[in-house]
Short mmCIF file of N, CA and C in Angstrom, two decimals:
data_model
loop_
_atom_site.label_atom_id
_atom_site.label_comp_id
_atom_site.label_asym_id
_atom_site.label_seq_id
_atom_site.Cartn_x
_atom_site.Cartn_y
_atom_site.Cartn_z
N MET E 1 -173.33 -31.96 114.26
CA MET E 1 -174.39 -31.79 115.69
C MET E 1 -175.08 -33.01 116.17
N SER E 2 -174.72 -33.28 117.32
CA SER E 2 -174.32 -34.49 118.50
C SER E 2 -176.61 -34.41 118.52
N VAL E 3 -176.97 -34.59 118.27
CA VAL E 3 -178.14 -34.74 118.67
C VAL E 3 -178.78 -36.35 120.00
N ARG E 4 -177.51 -36.86 120.61
CA ARG E 4 -177.96 -37.84 121.23
C ARG E 4 -178.11 -37.42 122.41
N THR E 5 -179.01 -38.06 123.20
CA THR E 5 -178.55 -37.58 125.12
C THR E 5 -177.37 -38.17 125.11
N PRO E 6 -176.76 -36.68 126.19
CA PRO E 6 -175.90 -37.76 126.89
C PRO E 6 -176.10 -37.57 128.51
N ASP E 7 -175.50 -38.88 128.84
CA ASP E 7 -175.39 -39.75 129.53
C ASP E 7 -175.01 -38.80 130.91
N PRO E 8 -175.44 -38.42 131.89
CA PRO E 8 -175.31 -37.55 133.40
C PRO E 8 -173.38 -37.44 133.40
N ASP E 9 -173.02 -37.84 133.33
CA ASP E 9 -171.18 -37.72 133.45
C ASP E 9 -170.09 -38.08 131.97
N TRP E 10 -171.56 -37.48 130.83
CA TRP E 10 -170.45 -36.96 129.64
C TRP E 10 -169.77 -36.33 129.95
N ASN E 11 -168.99 -36.29 129.25
CA ASN E 11 -167.96 -34.84 128.74
C ASN E 11 -167.90 -34.75 126.98
N PRO E 12 -167.54 -34.36 126.39
CA PRO E 12 -167.66 -34.64 124.30
C PRO E 12 -165.68 -35.16 124.44
N GLY E 13 -164.58 -34.96 125.35
CA GLY E 13 -163.78 -36.15 125.14
C GLY E 13 -163.93 -37.49 125.12
N ASP E 14 -165.26 -37.90 126.36
CA ASP E 14 -165.53 -39.53 125.70
C ASP E 14 -165.50 -39.26 124.78
N GLU E 15 -166.23 -39.06 123.45
CA GLU E 15 -166.61 -39.15 122.32
C GLU E 15 -165.48 -40.03 121.31
N PRO E 16 -166.02 -41.45 120.50
CA PRO E 16 -164.98 -41.93 120.25
C PRO E 16 -164.95 -41.36 118.59
N VAL E 17 -163.63 -41.99 117.86
CA VAL E 17 -163.20 -40.73 116.76
C VAL E 17 -163.91 -41.58 115.86
N VAL E 18 -164.11 -40.78 115.39
CA VAL E 18 -164.72 -41.84 114.13
C VAL E 18 -163.96 -41.51 112.50
N ARG E 19 -164.08 -42.56 112.57
CA ARG E 19 -162.99 -42.33 110.73
C ARG E 19 -163.70 -42.97 109.85
N PRO E 20 -164.35 -42.04 109.12
CA PRO E 20 -164.90 -42.77 107.73
C PRO E 20 -163.93 -43.89 106.70
N PRO E 21 -164.47 -45.39 106.78
CA PRO E 21 -164.05 -46.37 106.19
C PRO E 21 -163.35 -46.25 104.79
N ALA E 22 -161.83 -47.07 104.30
CA ALA E 22 -161.12 -47.48 102.93
C ALA E 22 -162.23 -46.91 101.80
N ASN E 23 -162.80 -47.97 102.06
CA ASN E 23 -164.41 -48.18 101.06
C ASN E 23 -166.01 -48.85 102.27
N PRO E 24 -166.10 -47.31 102.40
CA PRO E 24 -167.52 -47.44 103.43
C PRO E 24 -168.46 -48.86 103.11
N GLY E 25 -168.96 -49.21 101.52
CA GLY E 25 -169.99 -49.92 101.01
C GLY E 25 -169.60 -51.06 101.12
N TRP E 26 -168.53 -51.80 101.82
CA TRP E 26 -168.24 -53.54 101.73
C TRP E 26 -167.54 -53.66 103.05
N LEU E 27 -167.89 -55.06 103.87
CA LEU E 27 -167.00 -55.86 104.46
C LEU E 27 -165.90 -56.07 104.13
N SER E 28 -164.45 -56.99 104.80
CA SER E 28 -164.17 -57.81 104.60
C SER E 28 -164.42 -58.97 104.77
N ASP E 29 -164.04 -60.17 104.76
CA ASP E 29 -165.04 -61.52 105.52
C ASP E 29 -164.96 -61.43 106.89
N LEU E 30 -163.37 -61.39 107.63
CA LEU E 30 -162.72 -60.85 108.96
C LEU E 30 -164.24 -60.05 108.87
N GLU E 31 -164.57 -58.93 108.73
CA GLU E 31 -165.16 -58.38 108.99
C GLU E 31 -166.86 -57.91 109.29
N LEU E 32 -167.44 -59.03 107.86
CA LEU E 32 -168.54 -59.40 107.83
C LEU E 32 -168.95 -61.31 108.78
N ALA E 33 -167.73 -61.31 109.02
CA ALA E 33 -167.74 -62.41 110.20
C ALA E 33 -168.13 -62.37 111.04
N GLU E 34 -167.04 -60.57 111.45
CA GLU E 34 -167.43 -60.79 113.01
C GLU E 34 -168.61 -59.64 113.40
N VAL E 35 -169.63 -59.04 112.87
CA VAL E 35 -170.82 -58.54 112.21
C VAL E 35 -171.61 -59.41 112.63
N ARG E 36 -171.71 -60.26 111.99
CA ARG E 36 -173.15 -61.67 111.34
C ARG E 36 -172.58 -61.76 113.21
N GLY E 37 -171.51 -62.17 113.90
CA GLY E 37 -171.78 -62.94 115.11
C GLY E 37 -172.51 -61.60 116.32
N ARG E 38 -172.54 -60.88 115.70
CA ARG E 38 -173.98 -59.53 116.75
C ARG E 38 -174.61 -58.99 116.51
N LEU E 39 -174.74 -58.89 115.38
CA LEU E 39 -176.43 -58.47 114.95
C LEU E 39 -176.85 -58.47 113.95
N PRO E 40 -177.87 -58.27 113.75
CA PRO E 40 -178.92 -58.79 112.50
C PRO E 40 -178.88 -57.96 110.97
N LEU E 41 -178.35 -58.32 109.73
CA LEU E 41 -178.19 -57.06 109.02
C LEU E 41 -179.58 -56.70 108.37
N LEU E 42 -179.32 -55.66 107.26
CA LEU E 42 -180.60 -55.90 106.53
C LEU E 42 -180.18 -56.26 104.87
N TYR E 43 -181.08 -57.00 104.88
CA TYR E 43 -181.43 -57.28 103.14
C TYR E 43 -182.51 -57.51 102.32
N VAL E 44 -182.17 -56.94 100.86
CA VAL E 44 -183.23 -57.07 99.87
C VAL E 44 -183.31 -58.38 99.20
N GLU E 45 -185.43 -59.40 99.11
CA GLU E 45 -184.64 -60.39 98.41
C GLU E 45 -186.11 -59.37 97.32
N ALA E 46 -186.17 -60.38 95.66
CA ALA E 46 -186.62 -59.99 94.79
C ALA E 46 -187.28 -61.15 94.28
N VAL E 47 -188.98 -61.58 93.47
CA VAL E 47 -189.21 -61.97 92.61
C VAL E 47 -188.63 -62.26 92.02
N PRO E 48 -188.49 -61.57 90.72
CA PRO E 48 -188.73 -61.62 89.86
C PRO E 48 -189.92 -61.48 88.87
N VAL E 49 -190.16 -61.51 88.09
CA VAL E 49 -191.76 -62.19 87.83
C VAL E 49 -191.41 -61.23 86.30
N ARG E 50 -192.53 -62.11 85.19
CA ARG E 50 -193.23 -62.02 84.51
C ARG E 50 -195.00 -61.05 84.42
N VAL E 51 -194.98 -60.89 83.30
CA VAL E 51 -196.69 -60.60 83.61
C VAL E 51 -196.83 -59.98 82.25
N ASP E 52 -198.71 -60.68 81.84
CA ASP E 52 -198.66 -59.95 80.15
C ASP E 52 -199.43 -58.28 80.40
N GLY E 53 -200.38 -58.02 79.12
CA GLY E 53 -200.26 -55.94 79.03
C GLY E 53 -201.04 -56.28 79.93
N LEU E 54 -201.68 -57.10 80.81
CA LEU E 54 -203.01 -56.89 81.78
C LEU E 54 -202.27 -56.02 83.63
N GLY E 55 -200.91 -56.54 83.28
CA GLY E 55 -199.73 -57.03 84.60
C GLY E 55 -200.54 -58.33 85.38
N GLN E 56 -200.72 -59.11 84.73
CA GLN E 56 -200.33 -59.84 85.13
C GLN E 56 -199.32 -61.16 85.75
N VAL E 57 -198.93 -61.36 86.67
CA VAL E 57 -198.28 -62.71 86.43
C VAL E 57 -198.46 -63.57 85.43
N THR E 58 -197.25 -63.82 84.34
CA THR E 58 -197.68 -65.38 83.71
C THR E 58 -196.02 -66.14 84.54
N GLU E 59 -195.75 -65.59 84.57
CA GLU E 59 -193.68 -66.71 85.31
C GLU E 59 -193.36 -65.53 86.29
N VAL E 60 -192.56 -66.75 86.64
CA VAL E 60 -191.39 -66.37 87.85
C VAL E 60 -190.97 -67.04 87.94
N GLY E 61 -189.41 -66.52 87.96
CA GLY E 61 -187.79 -66.48 87.89
C GLY E 61 -187.37 -67.22 88.96
N VAL E 62 -186.78 -68.11 88.58
CA VAL E 62 -186.15 -69.19 90.88
C VAL E 62 -184.56 -68.84 90.11
N LEU E 63 -183.89 -69.26 91.18
CA LEU E 63 -182.47 -68.87 90.72
C LEU E 63 -181.88 -70.35 90.95
N LEU E 64 -181.36 -70.67 89.71
CA LEU E 64 -180.47 -72.33 90.21
C LEU E 64 -179.04 -71.82 90.72
N ARG E 65 -179.25 -73.08 91.41
CA ARG E 65 -177.25 -71.90 92.77
C ARG E 65 -176.49 -73.60 93.33
N ALA E 66 -175.55 -73.29 93.23
CA ALA E 66 -174.96 -74.48 94.21
C ALA E 66 -174.48 -74.02 95.20
N ASN E 67 -175.38 -74.70 96.89
CA ASN E 67 -174.78 -74.21 98.18
C ASN E 67 -172.97 -74.67 98.40
N ALA E 68 -172.69 -74.23 99.32
CA ALA E 68 -171.83 -74.16 99.41
C ALA E 68 -171.26 -75.78 100.23
N VAL E 69 -172.04 -76.24 100.13
CA VAL E 69 -171.82 -78.00 100.63
C VAL E 69 -172.18 -78.90 99.20
N GLY E 70 -171.92 -77.68 98.05
CA GLY E 70 -172.08 -78.31 96.49
C GLY E 70 -173.35 -78.78 96.18
N GLU E 71 -174.81 -78.73 96.98
CA GLU E 71 -176.09 -79.47 96.74
C GLU E 71 -176.69 -78.27 95.70
N MET E 72 -177.40 -78.99 94.80
CA MET E 72 -177.92 -77.63 94.41
C MET E 72 -179.90 -76.97 94.44
N THR E 73 -179.67 -75.97 94.74
CA THR E 73 -180.38 -75.72 95.29
C THR E 73 -180.97 -74.46 94.55
N ARG E 74 -182.43 -73.83 94.52
CA ARG E 74 -183.84 -73.29 94.21
C ARG E 74 -183.43 -71.74 94.75
N THR E 75 -183.36 -70.63 94.43
CA THR E 75 -183.08 -69.61 95.05
C THR E 75 -184.09 -67.55 94.73
N LEU E 76 -184.04 -66.83 95.33
CA LEU E 76 -184.18 -66.35 95.00
C LEU E 76 -182.85 -64.61 94.69
N VAL E 77 -183.80 -63.55 93.76
CA VAL E 77 -182.59 -63.03 94.12
C VAL E 77 -182.28 -61.86 95.03
N SER E 78 -181.11 -62.05 95.37
CA SER E 78 -181.50 -61.35 97.28
C SER E 78 -180.03 -61.05 97.41
N GLY E 79 -179.48 -60.54 98.97
CA GLY E 79 -178.44 -59.52 98.76
C GLY E 79 -178.05 -58.50 99.14
N ARG E 80 -177.94 -58.15 100.02
CA ARG E 80 -177.25 -57.03 101.84
C ARG E 80 -177.71 -55.46 101.24
N VAL E 81 -178.18 -54.73 101.98
CA VAL E 81 -178.26 -53.01 101.93
C VAL E 81 -176.56 -52.42 101.78
N MET E 82 -176.20 -52.05 101.34
CA MET E 82 -174.79 -51.45 102.42
C MET E 82 -175.44 -50.22 102.90
N TYR E 83 -174.00 -49.94 103.39
CA TYR E 83 -174.56 -48.22 104.43
C TYR E 83 -173.97 -47.91 103.64
N GLY E 84 -175.30 -46.62 103.33
CA GLY E 84 -175.87 -45.92 102.75
C GLY E 84 -176.31 -45.62 101.42
N GLU E 85 -176.57 -46.70 101.09
CA GLU E 85 -177.32 -47.45 100.00
C GLU E 85 -178.51 -47.12 100.11
N THR E 86 -179.73 -46.95 98.98
CA THR E 86 -180.67 -46.89 98.98
C THR E 86 -181.24 -48.23 99.18
N ILE E 87 -183.01 -48.00 99.70
CA ILE E 87 -183.68 -49.06 99.29
C ILE E 87 -184.06 -50.38 98.21
N ARG E 88 -183.62 -48.67 97.30
CA ARG E 88 -184.15 -48.85 95.37
C ARG E 88 -182.81 -49.33 95.35
N ASP E 89 -181.92 -48.37 95.75
CA ASP E 89 -180.83 -48.54 94.44
C ASP E 89 -180.37 -50.30 95.30
N ALA E 90 -180.21 -50.31 95.99
CA ALA E 90 -179.82 -52.14 96.51
C ALA E 90 -180.29 -53.34 95.36
N LEU E 91 -182.01 -53.14 95.73
CA LEU E 91 -182.46 -54.08 95.04
C LEU E 91 -182.11 -53.89 93.25
N PHE E 92 -181.86 -52.97 93.44
CA PHE E 92 -181.67 -52.83 90.82
C PHE E 92 -180.49 -53.13 91.31
N ARG E 93 -179.29 -53.27 92.38
CA ARG E 93 -178.12 -54.15 92.24
C ARG E 93 -178.34 -55.17 92.28
N HIS E 94 -179.38 -56.11 93.49
CA HIS E 94 -179.11 -56.91 92.85
C HIS E 94 -180.11 -58.24 92.08
N LEU E 95 -180.56 -57.53 91.60
CA LEU E 95 -181.76 -57.91 90.81
C LEU E 95 -180.52 -57.61 89.19
N GLU E 96 -179.82 -56.50 89.62
CA GLU E 96 -179.44 -56.90 87.98
C GLU E 96 -177.64 -57.70 88.33
N LYS E 97 -176.55 -57.68 89.58
CA LYS E 97 -175.76 -59.20 90.22
C LYS E 97 -176.80 -60.23 89.05
N ASP E 98 -177.97 -60.51 89.79
CA ASP E 98 -178.07 -62.07 89.49
C ASP E 98 -178.72 -62.71 88.05
N LEU E 99 -179.66 -62.13 87.15
CA LEU E 99 -179.98 -61.69 86.59
C LEU E 99 -179.43 -60.50 85.49
N GLY E 100 -178.74 -60.46 85.41
CA GLY E 100 -177.68 -59.39 83.90
C GLY E 100 -178.16 -58.15 84.15
N PRO E 101 -176.91 -56.99 83.51
CA PRO E 101 -177.53 -55.93 83.36
C PRO E 101 -178.61 -56.11 82.47
N MET E 102 -179.21 -56.62 81.65
CA MET E 102 -180.55 -56.71 80.16
C MET E 102 -181.37 -56.99 80.20
N ALA E 103 -181.81 -57.23 82.12
CA ALA E 103 -183.12 -57.62 82.57
C ALA E 103 -184.35 -56.91 82.67
N PHE E 104 -183.36 -55.50 82.13
CA PHE E 104 -184.43 -54.53 82.38
C PHE E 104 -186.09 -54.46 83.72
N PRO E 105 -185.49 -54.85 84.68
CA PRO E 105 -186.35 -54.44 86.07
C PRO E 105 -187.18 -53.63 85.95
N LEU E 106 -188.74 -52.95 87.16
CA LEU E 106 -189.50 -52.28 86.97
C LEU E 106 -189.69 -51.90 88.09
N LEU E 107 -188.81 -50.98 89.12
CA LEU E 107 -189.17 -51.08 90.28
C LEU E 107 -190.07 -50.39 90.97
N PRO E 108 -190.68 -50.61 91.62
CA PRO E 108 -192.00 -50.61 92.08
C PRO E 108 -191.94 -48.94 91.95
N ALA E 109 -192.76 -48.30 92.48
CA ALA E 109 -192.64 -46.30 92.66
C ALA E 109 -192.73 -46.21 93.77
N SER E 110 -193.18 -46.99 94.99
CA SER E 110 -193.44 -46.93 96.26
C SER E 110 -192.89 -47.96 96.68
N PRO E 111 -190.80 -48.03 97.36
CA PRO E 111 -190.31 -49.29 97.91
C PRO E 111 -190.53 -49.91 98.49
N VAL E 112 -192.41 -49.87 98.47
CA VAL E 112 -192.89 -51.35 99.89
C VAL E 112 -192.79 -52.35 99.84
N PRO E 113 -192.17 -53.37 101.20
CA PRO E 113 -192.05 -55.16 100.13
C PRO E 113 -194.11 -55.07 100.50
N PHE E 114 -194.02 -57.25 99.98
CA PHE E 114 -194.12 -57.25 99.79
C PHE E 114 -194.47 -58.81 101.55
N THR E 115 -193.53 -58.77 102.19
CA THR E 115 -193.55 -59.03 104.54
C THR E 115 -191.97 -58.94 104.10
N VAL E 116 -192.03 -58.64 105.08
CA VAL E 116 -190.24 -57.92 106.02
C VAL E 116 -190.08 -59.73 106.91
N ALA E 117 -189.37 -60.97 105.98
CA ALA E 117 -188.56 -62.34 106.15
C ALA E 117 -187.88 -61.83 107.16
N GLU E 118 -187.97 -62.24 108.31
CA GLU E 118 -186.55 -62.25 109.57
C GLU E 118 -186.03 -64.06 109.69
N TYR E 119 -184.67 -64.10 108.62
CA TYR E 119 -183.67 -65.06 109.09
C TYR E 119 -183.35 -65.80 110.66
N PHE E 120 -183.12 -66.29 110.62
CA PHE E 120 -182.31 -67.31 112.57
C PHE E 120 -181.13 -67.80 112.09
N PRO E 121 -180.29 -68.33 112.25
CA PRO E 121 -179.21 -69.47 112.12
C PRO E 121 -180.18 -70.73 112.34
N LEU E 122 -180.86 -70.84 114.09
CA LEU E 122 -181.31 -71.94 114.21
C LEU E 122 -183.13 -71.96 113.92
N PRO E 123 -182.92 -73.24 113.24
CA PRO E 123 -184.71 -73.74 112.36
C PRO E 123 -185.72 -73.51 113.50
N GLY E 124 -186.91 -73.26 113.30
CA GLY E 124 -188.15 -73.12 114.25
C GLY E 124 -188.39 -71.74 115.21
N ILE E 125 -187.11 -70.49 115.07
CA ILE E 125 -188.40 -69.34 116.01
C ILE E 125 -188.78 -69.01 114.70
N THR E 126 -188.37 -69.20 113.26
CA THR E 126 -189.59 -68.28 112.44
C THR E 126 -189.37 -69.01 110.81
N PRO E 127 -190.17 -69.70 109.83
CA PRO E 127 -190.07 -70.74 108.69
C PRO E 127 -188.60 -70.02 107.13
N PHE E 128 -188.13 -69.27 108.38
CA PHE E 128 -187.03 -68.36 107.48
C PHE E 128 -185.66 -68.88 108.39
N THR E 129 -184.75 -69.66 107.93
CA THR E 129 -183.23 -69.63 108.51
C THR E 129 -182.14 -69.64 107.75
N ASP E 130 -181.11 -69.11 108.40
CA ASP E 130 -179.53 -69.20 107.68
C ASP E 130 -179.11 -69.34 108.17
N GLU E 131 -177.88 -70.70 108.13
CA GLU E 131 -177.50 -70.78 109.39
C GLU E 131 -175.69 -69.59 109.50
N ARG E 132 -175.60 -68.57 108.47
CA ARG E 132 -174.70 -67.76 108.67
C ARG E 132 -174.66 -66.87 109.73
N GLN E 133 -176.26 -66.82 110.20
CA GLN E 133 -176.60 -64.74 110.79
C GLN E 133 -177.79 -64.96 110.50
N HIS E 134 -178.55 -64.11 112.07
CA HIS E 134 -179.68 -63.73 112.21
C HIS E 134 -179.97 -62.13 110.47
N ALA E 135 -180.60 -61.47 110.22
CA ALA E 135 -180.98 -61.29 108.91
C ALA E 135 -182.48 -61.44 108.72
N VAL E 136 -182.60 -60.25 108.93
CA VAL E 136 -183.84 -59.08 108.17
C VAL E 136 -184.03 -58.86 106.46
N SER E 137 -184.68 -59.22 106.03
CA SER E 137 -184.75 -59.12 103.79
C SER E 137 -186.57 -58.97 104.27
N LEU E 138 -186.05 -57.69 103.65
CA LEU E 138 -187.72 -56.44 102.37
C LEU E 138 -187.49 -57.52 101.46
N ALA E 139 -188.90 -58.62 101.28
CA ALA E 139 -189.19 -58.91 99.36
C ALA E 139 -189.97 -58.52 98.57
N PHE E 140 -189.48 -57.98 97.95
CA PHE E 140 -190.64 -57.42 96.16
C PHE E 140 -190.83 -58.12 95.63
N VAL E 141 -191.72 -57.91 94.99
CA VAL E 141 -192.11 -58.92 93.28
C VAL E 141 -191.89 -57.75 92.46
N VAL E 142 -190.64 -58.16 91.37
CA VAL E 142 -190.57 -57.08 90.14
C VAL E 142 -190.59 -58.10 88.99
N PRO E 143 -191.26 -56.85 88.26
CA PRO E 143 -191.76 -57.81 87.09
C PRO E 143 -190.52 -57.02 86.40
N VAL E 144 -189.49 -57.93 85.25
CA VAL E 144 -189.45 -57.86 84.78
C VAL E 144 -188.78 -58.01 82.81
N THR E 145 -188.68 -57.14 82.03
CA THR E 145 -189.29 -57.07 81.01
C THR E 145 -188.04 -57.47 79.70
N GLY E 146 -187.11 -57.59 80.32
CA GLY E 146 -185.51 -58.74 79.10
C GLY E 146 -185.38 -59.88 79.30
N THR E 147 -183.96 -59.77 78.79
CA THR E 147 -183.18 -61.47 79.08
C THR E 147 -182.68 -61.11 79.72
N CYS E 148 -182.96 -62.24 80.55
CA CYS E 148 -181.97 -62.74 81.88
C CYS E 148 -180.67 -63.88 81.48
N GLU E 149 -179.62 -63.31 82.30
CA GLU E 149 -178.43 -63.59 82.00
C GLU E 149 -177.90 -63.72 83.11
N PRO E 150 -178.27 -64.74 83.90
CA PRO E 150 -177.36 -64.71 85.23
C PRO E 150 -176.18 -65.05 85.69
N ARG E 151 -175.35 -64.06 86.03
CA ARG E 151 -174.12 -63.70 87.02
C ARG E 151 -173.62 -64.35 88.17
N GLN E 152 -172.35 -64.24 88.39
CA GLN E 152 -171.87 -63.97 90.00
C GLN E 152 -172.55 -65.76 89.72
N ASP E 153 -173.52 -65.96 91.30
CA ASP E 153 -172.95 -67.13 91.57
C ASP E 153 -174.48 -68.33 90.75
N ALA E 154 -175.19 -67.44 90.37
CA ALA E 154 -176.67 -68.75 89.24
C ALA E 154 -176.17 -68.76 88.59
N LEU E 155 -176.62 -70.38 88.77
CA LEU E 155 -176.02 -71.07 87.29
C LEU E 155 -177.32 -71.28 86.66
N GLU E 156 -178.20 -70.72 86.47
CA GLU E 156 -179.07 -70.95 85.69
C GLU E 156 -180.56 -69.91 86.26
N VAL E 157 -181.80 -69.15 84.82
CA VAL E 157 -182.99 -68.65 85.41
C VAL E 157 -183.71 -68.93 85.38
N THR E 158 -184.58 -70.04 86.57
CA THR E 158 -185.89 -70.61 85.12
C THR E 158 -187.23 -70.03 85.42
N TRP E 159 -187.78 -70.59 84.21
CA TRP E 159 -189.06 -69.24 84.00
C TRP E 159 -190.53 -70.64 84.65
N MET E 160 -190.69 -69.94 85.21
CA MET E 160 -192.00 -71.99 85.57
C MET E 160 -193.27 -70.22 85.52
N THR E 161 -194.21 -71.38 85.59
CA THR E 161 -196.22 -70.45 85.75
C THR E 161 -195.62 -70.79 87.40
N PRO E 162 -197.07 -69.23 87.75
CA PRO E 162 -197.28 -69.54 89.34
C PRO E 162 -197.42 -70.59 90.07
N ALA E 163 -198.27 -71.59 89.40
CA ALA E 163 -198.67 -73.25 90.23
C ALA E 163 -197.53 -74.08 90.39
N GLU E 164 -196.42 -73.70 89.00
CA GLU E 164 -194.70 -74.77 89.13
C GLU E 164 -193.66 -73.86 90.75
N ALA E 165 -194.53 -72.47 90.73
CA ALA E 165 -193.70 -72.22 90.82
C ALA E 165 -193.71 -72.19 92.85
N VAL E 166 -195.17 -72.59 93.01
CA VAL E 166 -194.91 -72.55 94.10
C VAL E 166 -195.31 -74.70 94.67
N GLY E 167 -195.32 -75.33 93.35
CA GLY E 167 -195.62 -76.77 93.69
C GLY E 167 -194.83 -77.64 94.78
N GLU E 168 -195.14 -78.33 95.53
CA GLU E 168 -193.98 -79.10 97.04
C GLU E 168 -192.80 -79.02 95.98
N THR E 169 -192.22 -79.75 95.04
CA THR E 169 -191.40 -80.10 93.35
C THR E 169 -190.09 -78.95 94.11
N VAL E 170 -190.57 -77.83 93.89
CA VAL E 170 -189.87 -76.79 93.03
C VAL E 170 -189.21 -75.85 95.26
N THR E 171 -191.23 -76.17 96.40
CA THR E 171 -191.21 -75.23 97.24
C THR E 171 -189.96 -76.24 98.25
N SER E 172 -189.70 -77.02 97.76
CA SER E 172 -188.98 -78.35 98.88
C SER E 172 -186.88 -77.87 98.17
N GLU E 173 -186.44 -77.57 97.24
CA GLU E 173 -185.86 -77.45 96.26
C GLU E 173 -185.12 -75.38 96.84
N MET E 174 -186.28 -74.63 97.65
CA MET E 174 -185.41 -74.27 97.47
C MET E 174 -185.02 -73.87 99.25
N GLU E 175 -183.49 -72.95 99.37
CA GLU E 175 -182.80 -73.01 100.34
C GLU E 175 -183.53 -71.52 101.65
N GLY E 176 -183.64 -71.96 102.74
CA GLY E 176 -184.07 -71.12 103.94
C GLY E 176 -185.68 -70.97 104.52
N GLY E 177 -186.46 -71.72 103.58
CA GLY E 177 -187.61 -71.17 103.92
C GLY E 177 -187.96 -70.03 102.63
N ARG E 178 -187.29 -69.82 101.62
CA ARG E 178 -188.02 -69.13 100.47
C ARG E 178 -188.98 -69.97 99.90
N GLY E 179 -189.47 -70.99 99.77
CA GLY E 179 -190.53 -71.24 98.90
C GLY E 179 -191.54 -70.54 99.54
N LEU E 180 -191.48 -70.20 100.98
CA LEU E 180 -192.71 -69.57 101.59
C LEU E 180 -192.99 -68.03 100.94
N LEU E 181 -191.34 -67.87 101.24
CA LEU E 181 -192.04 -66.62 100.45
C LEU E 181 -192.46 -65.96 98.55
N VAL E 182 -191.71 -67.47 98.37
CA VAL E 182 -192.76 -67.30 96.64
C VAL E 182 -194.05 -67.02 96.91
N LYS E 183 -194.55 -67.58 97.53
CA LYS E 183 -195.70 -67.53 98.07
C LYS E 183 -196.77 -66.42 98.37
N GLN E 184 -196.10 -66.12 99.32
CA GLN E 184 -196.54 -65.01 100.19
C GLN E 184 -196.54 -64.41 98.89
N GLY E 185 -195.06 -63.85 98.31
CA GLY E 185 -194.91 -62.99 96.86
C GLY E 185 -196.24 -62.86 96.09
N LEU E 186 -196.28 -63.87 95.10
CA LEU E 186 -197.32 -63.72 94.50
C LEU E 186 -198.98 -64.17 94.93
N ALA E 187 -198.96 -64.89 96.23
CA ALA E 187 -200.01 -64.34 96.81
C ALA E 187 -200.85 -62.28 97.07
N SER E 188 -199.31 -61.74 97.31
CA SER E 188 -200.01 -60.17 97.25
C SER E 188 -200.51 -59.68 96.24
N VAL E 189 -199.88 -60.20 94.94
CA VAL E 189 -200.17 -60.32 93.70
C VAL E 189 -201.37 -60.44 92.78
N GLY E 190 -202.18 -60.91 93.61
CA GLY E 190 -203.36 -62.28 92.99
C GLY E 190 -202.46 -63.12 92.29
N ALA E 191 -201.42 -63.52 92.06
CA ALA E 191 -201.17 -64.59 91.11
C ALA E 191 -201.53 -65.90 91.56
N LEU E 192 -202.20 -65.98 92.87
CA LEU E 192 -202.25 -67.26 93.23
C LEU E 192 -203.89 -67.86 93.59
N ARG E 193 -204.36 -69.36 92.56
CA ARG E 193 -205.83 -69.24 92.81
C ARG E 193 -206.73 -70.20 93.02
#
């Protein structure tokens, strides 16, 4: 049953035939490039942390990666939300993808992000940039309890104190303005003094 409000000159034969894609969650490289040029994409990002028995953040995990031009940069767990995927499932999938299956993330009971970051291809619109696309990212602080073995394109996970994670050396190495995201995330859980 269609719930759209029809145009005055609409007739049912005008509706496009919608066929389910062969692989509904993934886009080919060509399709992704086309979509990135037309629409903002939804992402999830996670600031992985270790907490003590009182739930206070003791360490922050930052990924080390090589970017497209071979420079070493620091970043966070992040990735796209697939069609039909819940925010919780996307967050868990990307935590496992970047930190390994033994990271054992403790997802929040309510998937409410600490902030929504909007990435633009041109710098200066927001503090966040991504030269590939316009993206909207839901950002979470997620405690992990297990062993983190980076996978995919992450070379290592570096654990540091909250003060080190927001220090100028580390934030200057973070790509796309993610140093600010780390500061916002740690501030949201009271880890910055």
